[in-house]
Tab-separated table of C-alpha atoms in Angstrom:
chain	number	residue	atom	x	y	z
P	25	MET	CA	8.914	-29.026	-10.808
P	26	LYS	CA	7.109	-32.358	-10.605
P	27	ALA	CA	10.286	-34.432	-10.731
P	28	PRO	CA	11.710	-33.225	-7.347
P	29	ILE	CA	8.321	-33.779	-5.687
P	30	ARG	CA	8.085	-37.295	-7.110
P	31	ALA	CA	11.635	-38.032	-5.963
P	32	LEU	CA	10.831	-36.813	-2.436
P	33	TYR	CA	7.650	-38.893	-2.321
P	34	ALA	CA	9.519	-41.981	-3.536
P	35	SER	CA	12.216	-41.554	-0.885
P	36	CYS	CA	9.556	-41.180	1.862
P	37	VAL	CA	7.757	-44.330	0.709
P	38	GLU	CA	11.087	-46.177	0.550
P	39	TYR	CA	11.992	-44.998	4.078
P	40	TRP	CA	8.585	-46.101	5.385
P	41	GLN	CA	8.786	-49.539	3.822
P	42	ALA	CA	12.313	-50.048	5.153
P	43	ARG	CA	11.038	-49.765	8.747
P	44	ALA	CA	9.875	-52.675	10.808
P	45	PRO	CA	6.135	-52.832	11.662
P	46	ARG	CA	6.857	-51.868	15.285
P	47	GLU	CA	8.836	-48.767	14.147
P	48	GLN	CA	6.024	-47.873	11.730
P	49	LEU	CA	3.551	-48.025	14.630
P	50	ILE	CA	5.766	-45.814	16.824
P	51	ILE	CA	6.220	-43.283	13.999
P	52	ALA	CA	2.472	-43.245	13.236
P	53	VAL	CA	1.506	-42.792	16.926
P	54	SER	CA	4.146	-40.055	17.360
P	55	ALA	CA	2.878	-38.260	14.253
P	56	ALA	CA	-0.730	-38.523	15.500
P	57	VAL	CA	0.188	-37.175	18.968
P	58	LEU	CA	2.238	-34.356	17.434
P	59	GLY	CA	-0.618	-33.528	15.035
P	60	GLY	CA	-3.110	-33.521	17.908
P	61	MET	CA	-0.902	-31.238	19.991
P	62	LEU	CA	-0.550	-28.900	17.016
P	63	CYS	CA	-4.344	-28.793	16.580
P	64	VAL	CA	-4.892	-28.045	20.289
P	65	TRP	CA	-2.241	-25.307	20.178
P	66	LEU	CA	-3.899	-23.746	17.102
P	67	VAL	CA	-7.358	-23.861	18.724
P	68	LEU	CA	-6.022	-22.198	21.892
P	69	ALA	CA	-4.217	-19.507	19.883
P	70	VAL	CA	-7.352	-18.781	17.863
P	71	ASP	CA	-9.459	-18.627	21.037
P	72	ARG	CA	-6.987	-16.244	22.713
P	73	SER	CA	-6.941	-13.996	19.654
P	74	ARG	CA	-10.732	-14.013	19.450
P	75	THR	CA	-10.971	-12.976	23.115
P	76	GLU	CA	-8.477	-10.142	22.582
P	77	LEU	CA	-10.432	-8.934	19.554
P	78	ARG	CA	-13.715	-9.124	21.467
P	79	ASN	CA	-12.206	-7.027	24.285
P	80	SER	CA	-10.789	-4.433	21.889
P	81	LEU	CA	-14.073	-3.972	20.030
P	82	PRO	CA	-15.961	-1.652	22.483
P	83	PRO	CA	-13.158	0.966	22.629
P	84	LEU	CA	-12.889	0.871	18.847
P	85	ARG	CA	-16.643	1.364	18.493
P	86	ALA	CA	-16.510	4.282	20.935
P	87	ARG	CA	-13.671	5.810	18.944
P	88	ALA	CA	-15.662	5.377	15.727
P	89	VAL	CA	-18.625	7.206	17.291
P	90	LEU	CA	-16.297	9.989	18.438
P	91	LEU	CA	-14.793	10.266	14.960
P	92	ASP	CA	-18.297	10.457	13.459
P	93	GLN	CA	-19.190	13.261	15.889
P	94	GLN	CA	-15.976	15.086	15.072
P	95	ALA	CA	-16.685	14.725	11.352
P	96	VAL	CA	-20.123	16.292	11.823
P	97	GLU	CA	-18.569	19.122	13.859
P	98	PHE	CA	-15.872	19.591	11.214
P	99	GLU	CA	-18.493	19.890	8.475
P	100	ARG	CA	-20.505	22.348	10.609
P	101	LEU	CA	-17.425	24.492	11.144
P	102	ARG	CA	-16.469	24.268	7.499
P	103	ALA	CA	-19.957	25.473	6.506
P	104	ALA	CA	-19.882	28.360	9.014
P	105	PRO	CA	-19.178	31.719	7.459
P	106	ALA	CA	-15.682	33.027	7.899
P	107	VAL	CA	-15.235	35.755	10.464
P	108	THR	CA	-14.721	38.970	8.531
P	109	VAL	CA	-14.435	41.277	11.507
P	110	SER	CA	-11.516	43.674	11.664
P	111	GLN	CA	-8.771	42.411	13.949
P	112	SER	CA	-8.519	45.878	15.468
P	113	ASP	CA	-12.043	45.776	16.993
P	114	LEU	CA	-11.796	43.237	19.834
P	115	ARG	CA	-15.434	43.650	20.922
P	116	ALA	CA	-16.766	42.820	17.448
P	117	LEU	CA	-14.319	39.934	17.120
P	118	VAL	CA	-15.448	38.403	20.433
P	119	GLN	CA	-19.120	38.775	19.447
P	120	ALA	CA	-18.482	37.186	16.065
P	121	GLN	CA	-16.621	34.272	17.629
P	122	ALA	CA	-19.504	33.735	20.070
P	123	GLY	CA	-21.858	33.585	17.086
P	124	VAL	CA	-19.653	31.102	15.253
P	125	ALA	CA	-19.488	28.912	18.374
P	126	GLY	CA	-23.270	29.070	18.816
P	127	LEU	CA	-23.081	30.956	22.109
P	128	SER	CA	-24.649	34.246	20.992
P	129	ARG	CA	-28.023	33.350	22.591
P	130	ALA	CA	-26.356	32.941	25.979
P	131	LEU	CA	-24.289	36.114	25.586
P	132	VAL	CA	-25.873	38.817	27.766
P	133	SER	CA	-23.400	41.627	27.154
P	134	VAL	CA	-20.041	42.512	25.645
P	135	GLU	CA	-18.486	45.779	26.830
P	136	ALA	CA	-15.179	47.146	25.621
P	137	ALA	CA	-13.043	48.267	28.551
P	138	ASP	CA	-10.407	49.548	26.117
P	139	VAL	CA	-9.029	48.635	22.702
P	140	ASN	CA	-7.359	45.444	23.974
P	141	GLN	CA	-9.834	44.344	26.651
P	142	VAL	CA	-13.530	43.370	26.754
P	143	LYS	CA	-15.870	42.215	29.483
P	144	VAL	CA	-18.354	39.477	28.556
P	145	VAL	CA	-21.327	38.156	30.513
P	146	PHE	CA	-23.044	34.861	29.714
P	147	GLY	CA	-26.430	34.099	31.304
P	148	ALA	CA	-26.767	30.311	31.017
P	149	VAL	CA	-24.187	28.472	28.948
P	150	ALA	CA	-22.876	24.916	28.880
P	151	PHE	CA	-19.510	24.944	30.604
P	152	ALA	CA	-17.917	22.628	28.014
P	153	ASP	CA	-19.073	24.889	25.149
P	154	TRP	CA	-17.680	27.923	26.924
P	155	LEU	CA	-14.317	26.199	27.445
P	156	ASP	CA	-14.179	25.328	23.736
P	157	TRP	CA	-14.979	28.945	22.865
P	158	VAL	CA	-12.217	30.267	25.134
P	159	ALA	CA	-9.757	27.781	23.575
P	160	GLY	CA	-10.748	29.082	20.130
P	161	LEU	CA	-10.115	32.637	21.269
P	162	GLN	CA	-6.702	31.641	22.607
P	163	ALA	CA	-5.815	30.410	19.126
P	164	GLN	CA	-6.393	34.032	18.023
P	165	HIS	CA	-4.152	35.340	20.819
P	166	ILE	CA	-7.042	36.464	23.011
P	167	HIS	CA	-6.611	35.263	26.579
P	168	LEU	CA	-8.742	35.133	29.692
P	169	ASP	CA	-7.723	37.887	32.125
P	170	ALA	CA	-10.305	37.389	34.857
P	171	CYS	CA	-13.336	35.187	35.285
P	172	ARG	CA	-16.220	34.521	37.668
P	173	ILE	CA	-18.162	31.304	37.118
P	174	GLU	CA	-21.321	30.346	38.971
P	175	ALA	CA	-22.954	26.937	38.680
P	176	LEU	CA	-26.642	26.916	37.791
P	177	ALA	CA	-29.265	24.386	38.852
P	178	ALA	CA	-29.143	22.566	35.500
P	179	PRO	CA	-26.230	20.101	35.296
P	180	GLY	CA	-23.326	21.446	33.252
P	181	MET	CA	-24.811	24.929	32.951
P	182	VAL	CA	-23.057	28.020	34.355
P	183	SER	CA	-23.282	31.786	34.306
P	184	ILE	CA	-20.044	33.569	33.549
P	185	ALA	CA	-18.608	37.062	33.788
P	186	ALA	CA	-15.164	37.257	32.225
P	187	THR	CA	-12.595	39.750	31.030
P	188	LEU	CA	-10.823	38.886	27.798
P	189	ALA	CA	-7.705	40.634	26.569
P	190	ARG	CA	-5.133	40.466	23.838
P	191	PRO	CA	-1.502	41.488	23.997
P	192	ARG	CA	-0.968	45.228	23.805
P	193	GLN	CA	0.664	46.558	20.649
P	194	GLN	CA	4.091	48.097	21.242
């Protein structure tokens, strides 16, 4: 391995010594200019990359915070007791889902209109929490039939009267 390197070094030294002093000066200046340009290019590339990384950091931090919040929510949902309500009793299922979602305090009433339809009334509930609850019910094939939403004085809080239904058995 050392022999090829020594041979290359010897040929470079021989090439250098075979040049006239003026050619050696031109080669040395050219190498210095080329080296300087390479250094400037590297510094600019590093600076550009550093700026891009600095700009991408706030969204990544925000995403990390969101992932931490979702992990906490995931653990809370994992620790929540499983709903053991009969699928045939829609009223009990809706009440249980409200409890799992943490909306039972805001739930004023749940009345069964028939086997496949219930009317729910929420006094003061966060609109975002209610939307999440309705999305969870949709995953269980319970859909929103009718709804009346009134904004309350507190930001994000609403009162709701809704009719929930599931597909009729045939």
